[in-house]
Coordinates of C-alpha atoms and ligand atoms in Angstrom, one line a residue:
M781 CA 69.8 104.8 103.5
S782 CA 73.1 105.3 102.1
H783 CA 76.7 104.6 103.6
R784 CA 79.8 106.6 103.6
I785 CA 83.1 104.5 103.5
L786 CA 86.6 106.6 103.9
Q787 CA 89.7 105.3 102.7
I788 CA 93.0 106.4 103.5
T789 CA 96.5 104.8 102.5
D790 CA 100.2 105.1 102.6
C791 CA 100.6 107.1 105.5
H792 CA 104.4 106.1 105.8
L793 CA 104.7 107.2 109.4
F794 CA 108.1 106.9 111.4
A795 CA 107.9 106.8 115.3
D796 CA 110.8 109.6 115.4
R797 CA 108.4 111.5 113.2
R798 CA 111.4 111.7 110.6
E799 CA 110.7 112.7 106.6
L800 CA 110.4 110.4 104.0
R801 CA 112.0 111.7 100.7
G802 CA 112.1 115.2 102.3
I803 CA 108.3 115.0 103.3
A804 CA 107.1 115.1 106.5
T805 CA 104.3 112.7 106.8
W806 CA 102.6 113.1 110.4
P807 CA 101.8 116.6 109.5
R808 CA 100.0 115.1 106.3
L809 CA 98.1 112.6 108.4
E810 CA 97.2 115.2 110.7
A811 CA 95.6 117.3 107.8
V812 CA 93.8 114.3 106.5
L813 CA 92.2 113.5 110.0
D814 CA 91.3 117.3 110.5
E815 CA 89.4 117.0 107.1
I816 CA 87.7 113.9 108.3
R817 CA 86.5 115.6 111.8
N818 CA 85.5 118.8 110.0
R819 CA 83.8 117.5 106.8
F820 CA 83.2 113.9 107.2
A821 CA 82.6 113.2 110.8
D822 CA 79.3 111.1 110.2
F823 CA 80.9 108.4 108.3
D824 CA 80.2 104.9 108.7
C825 CA 83.4 103.0 108.3
L826 CA 87.2 104.3 107.9
V827 CA 89.4 101.8 106.1
V828 CA 93.1 102.0 106.2
T829 CA 94.6 100.2 103.3
G830 CA 98.4 99.8 104.0
D831 CA 102.0 101.2 104.3
T832 CA 100.9 102.7 107.8
A833 CA 104.3 102.4 109.4
H834 CA 107.3 102.9 107.1
D835 CA 109.5 101.9 110.1
E836 CA 107.3 98.6 110.6
I837 CA 107.8 99.0 114.3
E838 CA 105.1 98.8 117.2
E839 CA 105.7 102.3 118.5
T840 CA 104.5 103.8 115.2
Y841 CA 101.2 102.0 115.3
V842 CA 100.8 103.1 119.0
A843 CA 101.1 106.5 117.8
F844 CA 98.9 106.1 114.8
R845 CA 96.2 104.9 117.1
E846 CA 96.7 107.8 119.3
A847 CA 96.3 110.2 116.4
L848 CA 92.9 108.4 115.3
G849 CA 91.6 108.8 118.9
D850 CA 87.9 108.0 118.8
L851 CA 87.9 107.4 114.9
T852 CA 89.3 104.0 115.9
E853 CA 85.8 102.7 116.6
R854 CA 84.8 102.8 113.2
L855 CA 88.2 101.4 111.9
F856 CA 89.3 98.6 109.5
L857 CA 92.7 98.0 108.4
I858 CA 94.8 95.5 106.3
P859 CA 98.6 95.6 105.7
G860 CA 101.0 96.9 103.1
N861 CA 104.6 95.9 101.9
H862 CA 105.8 98.8 104.7
D863 CA 103.8 97.0 107.6
N864 CA 104.2 94.6 110.3
R865 CA 101.2 92.4 110.6
E866 CA 102.1 91.2 114.2
A867 CA 102.5 94.8 115.4
I868 CA 99.1 95.8 113.8
A869 CA 97.4 92.7 115.7
K870 CA 99.0 93.8 118.8
V871 CA 98.0 97.5 118.8
F872 CA 94.4 97.2 117.4
P873 CA 93.3 94.0 118.7
D874 CA 89.8 95.2 118.8
R875 CA 89.8 96.1 115.3
C876 CA 91.7 93.2 113.2
E877 CA 92.2 89.6 113.7
L878 CA 95.3 87.6 112.5
I879 CA 93.7 84.5 110.9
D880 CA 96.1 81.9 109.2
G881 CA 98.7 84.6 109.2
R882 CA 96.9 87.1 107.1
L883 CA 94.9 90.2 108.4
T884 CA 91.8 90.5 106.7
F885 CA 88.3 91.7 107.4
Q886 CA 84.6 91.4 106.3
H887 CA 81.7 93.7 107.5
S888 CA 78.3 94.2 106.2
L889 CA 76.2 97.4 106.3
G890 CA 72.9 98.3 104.4
G891 CA 72.9 95.6 101.6
W892 CA 76.6 95.9 101.2
Q893 CA 79.7 94.3 102.6
L894 CA 83.4 95.4 102.8
I895 CA 85.9 93.0 102.3
G896 CA 89.7 93.4 103.1
L897 CA 92.2 91.5 101.7
D898 CA 96.1 90.8 102.8
S899 CA 98.8 91.0 100.0
H900 CA 101.4 91.6 102.2
I901 CA 104.6 89.4 101.7
P902 CA 107.2 90.0 104.6
G903 CA 110.5 91.2 103.2
E904 CA 109.2 92.1 99.7
V905 CA 107.8 95.4 97.9
A906 CA 105.5 93.2 95.5
G907 CA 102.6 91.5 96.8
R908 CA 100.7 88.4 96.5
I909 CA 97.2 87.1 97.8
G910 CA 98.2 83.6 97.8
A911 CA 96.5 80.3 96.8
A912 CA 95.0 79.9 100.6
Q913 CA 93.5 83.4 100.9
L914 CA 92.0 83.1 97.1
T915 CA 90.2 80.0 98.1
W916 CA 89.2 81.5 101.5
T917 CA 87.8 84.6 99.4
G918 CA 85.7 82.5 97.0
G919 CA 83.9 81.2 99.9
P920 CA 82.5 84.3 101.2
F921 CA 81.6 85.7 97.7
C922 CA 79.6 82.7 96.9
S923 CA 77.7 82.6 100.2
T924 CA 77.0 86.4 100.0
Q925 CA 75.9 87.0 96.3
D926 CA 73.0 89.0 97.7
L927 CA 75.1 91.5 99.1
H928 CA 76.9 94.3 96.9
T929 CA 80.7 94.0 97.5
L930 CA 83.6 96.5 98.1
I931 CA 86.9 95.1 98.3
F932 CA 89.9 96.5 99.9
V933 CA 93.6 95.6 99.0
H934 CA 96.9 97.2 99.1
H935 CA 98.6 96.4 95.9
P936 CA 96.3 97.0 92.9
P937 CA 95.4 93.7 90.9
V938 CA 96.0 95.8 87.6
L939 CA 98.7 97.6 85.8
I940 CA 99.0 101.3 86.4
H941 CA 101.4 101.8 83.6
S942 CA 104.5 103.1 85.5
R943 CA 107.4 100.9 85.0
W944 CA 108.6 100.8 88.3
L945 CA 105.4 100.5 90.0
D946 CA 104.2 97.6 87.7
A947 CA 107.3 95.8 88.8
I948 CA 106.2 95.8 92.2
R949 CA 102.6 95.1 91.5
L950 CA 100.3 92.1 92.9
E951 CA 101.8 89.0 91.6
D952 CA 98.5 87.1 91.3
G953 CA 96.5 90.3 90.3
E954 CA 95.4 88.5 87.2
V955 CA 94.0 85.5 89.0
L956 CA 92.4 87.7 91.5
I957 CA 90.6 89.6 88.8
E958 CA 89.3 86.2 87.2
L959 CA 88.0 85.2 90.7
L960 CA 86.0 88.5 91.2
E961 CA 84.6 88.4 87.6
Q962 CA 82.6 85.5 88.5
F963 CA 80.5 87.5 91.0
P964 CA 78.3 90.4 89.5
N965 CA 77.7 91.8 93.1
I966 CA 81.3 92.7 93.4
K967 CA 81.4 96.4 92.2
L968 CA 84.5 98.2 93.2
V969 CA 88.3 97.2 94.4
C970 CA 89.8 100.2 96.3
C971 CA 93.6 100.1 96.6
G972 CA 96.8 101.9 97.5
H973 CA 100.4 101.2 97.1
V974 CA 100.7 103.4 93.9
H975 CA 100.3 107.1 95.7
Q976 CA 98.0 108.1 92.9
E977 CA 94.6 108.2 91.7
S978 CA 93.5 105.9 89.0
A979 CA 90.5 104.2 87.7
T980 CA 91.0 100.9 85.7
A981 CA 87.8 99.0 84.3
T982 CA 88.1 95.2 84.0
S983 CA 85.3 92.9 82.8
G984 CA 84.3 92.7 86.7
P985 CA 84.6 95.3 89.0
L986 CA 86.3 98.8 88.5
V987 CA 89.7 99.1 90.1
L988 CA 90.4 102.3 91.9
T989 CA 93.8 103.4 93.3
T990 CA 93.7 106.2 96.1
P991 CA 96.5 108.8 96.5
A992 CA 98.7 108.3 99.5
V993 CA 98.7 110.5 102.9
G994 CA 102.2 110.3 102.4
P995 CA 104.3 111.4 99.2
Q996 CA 102.4 111.3 96.0
F997 CA 104.0 109.8 92.8
R998 CA 103.5 111.3 89.1
P999 CA 101.7 108.9 86.9
R1000 CA 103.3 107.1 84.1
T1001 CA 106.8 107.4 84.7
D1002 CA 109.8 104.8 84.3
E1003 CA 111.3 105.9 87.7
I1004 CA 110.1 107.2 90.9
E1005 CA 109.2 111.1 90.6
I1006 CA 107.5 112.6 93.3
D1007 CA 104.4 114.7 92.6
P1008 CA 103.9 118.0 94.7
L1009 CA 100.4 117.3 95.4
P1010 CA 98.8 117.3 99.0
P1011 CA 97.8 114.5 100.8
A1012 CA 94.3 113.0 100.3
L1013 CA 91.4 110.6 101.3
R1014 CA 88.8 108.7 99.4
V1015 CA 85.1 108.9 100.1
I1016 CA 82.8 106.4 98.8
D1017 CA 79.0 106.7 99.2
L1018 CA 77.3 103.4 98.9
E1019 CA 73.6 103.0 97.8
P1020 CA 71.1 100.1 99.0
D1021 CA 70.3 99.4 95.4
G1022 CA 74.2 98.8 94.6
T1023 CA 75.0 102.1 93.0
W1024 CA 77.9 104.2 94.4
T1025 CA 79.7 107.5 93.8
T1026 CA 83.2 108.4 95.1
Q1027 CA 85.6 111.5 95.1
V1028 CA 89.1 111.9 96.2
V1029 CA 89.6 114.9 98.7
R1030 CA 92.8 116.6 99.1
S1031 CA 93.7 118.3 102.4
E1032 CA 95.7 121.5 102.6
V1033 CA 98.7 120.8 105.1
K1034 CA 99.4 123.6 107.4
Ligands
LIG331 FE1 103.2 103.1 99.8

C-alpha cells in the first residue's frame, strides 16, 4: 500500500493579513488548502516546512491552525528563518515537540520514516543544522536503516544557483549531505526557502525544493525577482519497496 505525503512551505503569513511584496499571502494559502481538500483529501501526512509566519508572532500561528482545521490531525511542522519556535510549540503542542531548543520530528509509516530537521537560527536568514542536531540525526539513521527515509528541512543543503539565495543557504549543508550519503536508505530531502521548484542530484539522496505558498522567485537570478506563478504544494507518493513519485501542483487563487 502506498502512502501520500503533502508538503507546503513558505506561506509568509501576517496576523493582520497584510501583503508581502504586493502579494496577498492568505488567499494563496486558502487556495492551496482548497486544493488539498478537493483533490488530495486522502493524504497520510501534511508537512509544513517553514516560513509560516512572516511576522513571527503567536497570533499568526493561531490563525494558521484555524485555517488548517481538521487537517491539523495529520500535520507535522518545522521552522524556517521567518518563524518563532516557541510560538509554534505553544500553538501546536499536540503536533510538535521542542527538544534541546529544536523543533524536529520523526514519524514512521509503511516501511518509510519521515524526519524533520530544524535549520532555524534566530535573527538570521541563512540556516544551520548545528553539530548537536547532526549527532542526534546520525543516531536515528543508524538505528533505522531498514526504513526508507524522506527528510524535510527548510534550507536546502545544496546550491540553487541564484547568487542572492545561495548567500543565505544552509551553512552546514555539505556536512549534512556527507552524513546522508552514508545511508543508502535515505532517498529524498524536501526543502523550502528558495520559493521555486528544483531537483539536485547528490551522491546520496535527491534534493528537491518546493515552490512557496507565498511569492515565487525566478530561478537563477543575482537579485530577488518575483515570478508571477500561482502558489503550489508538493505531492509525494511513497511505495513500500522504497520507490517514490512526486509532483508539484499549482493552485488557482480566486
Ligand atoms: Fe521563505
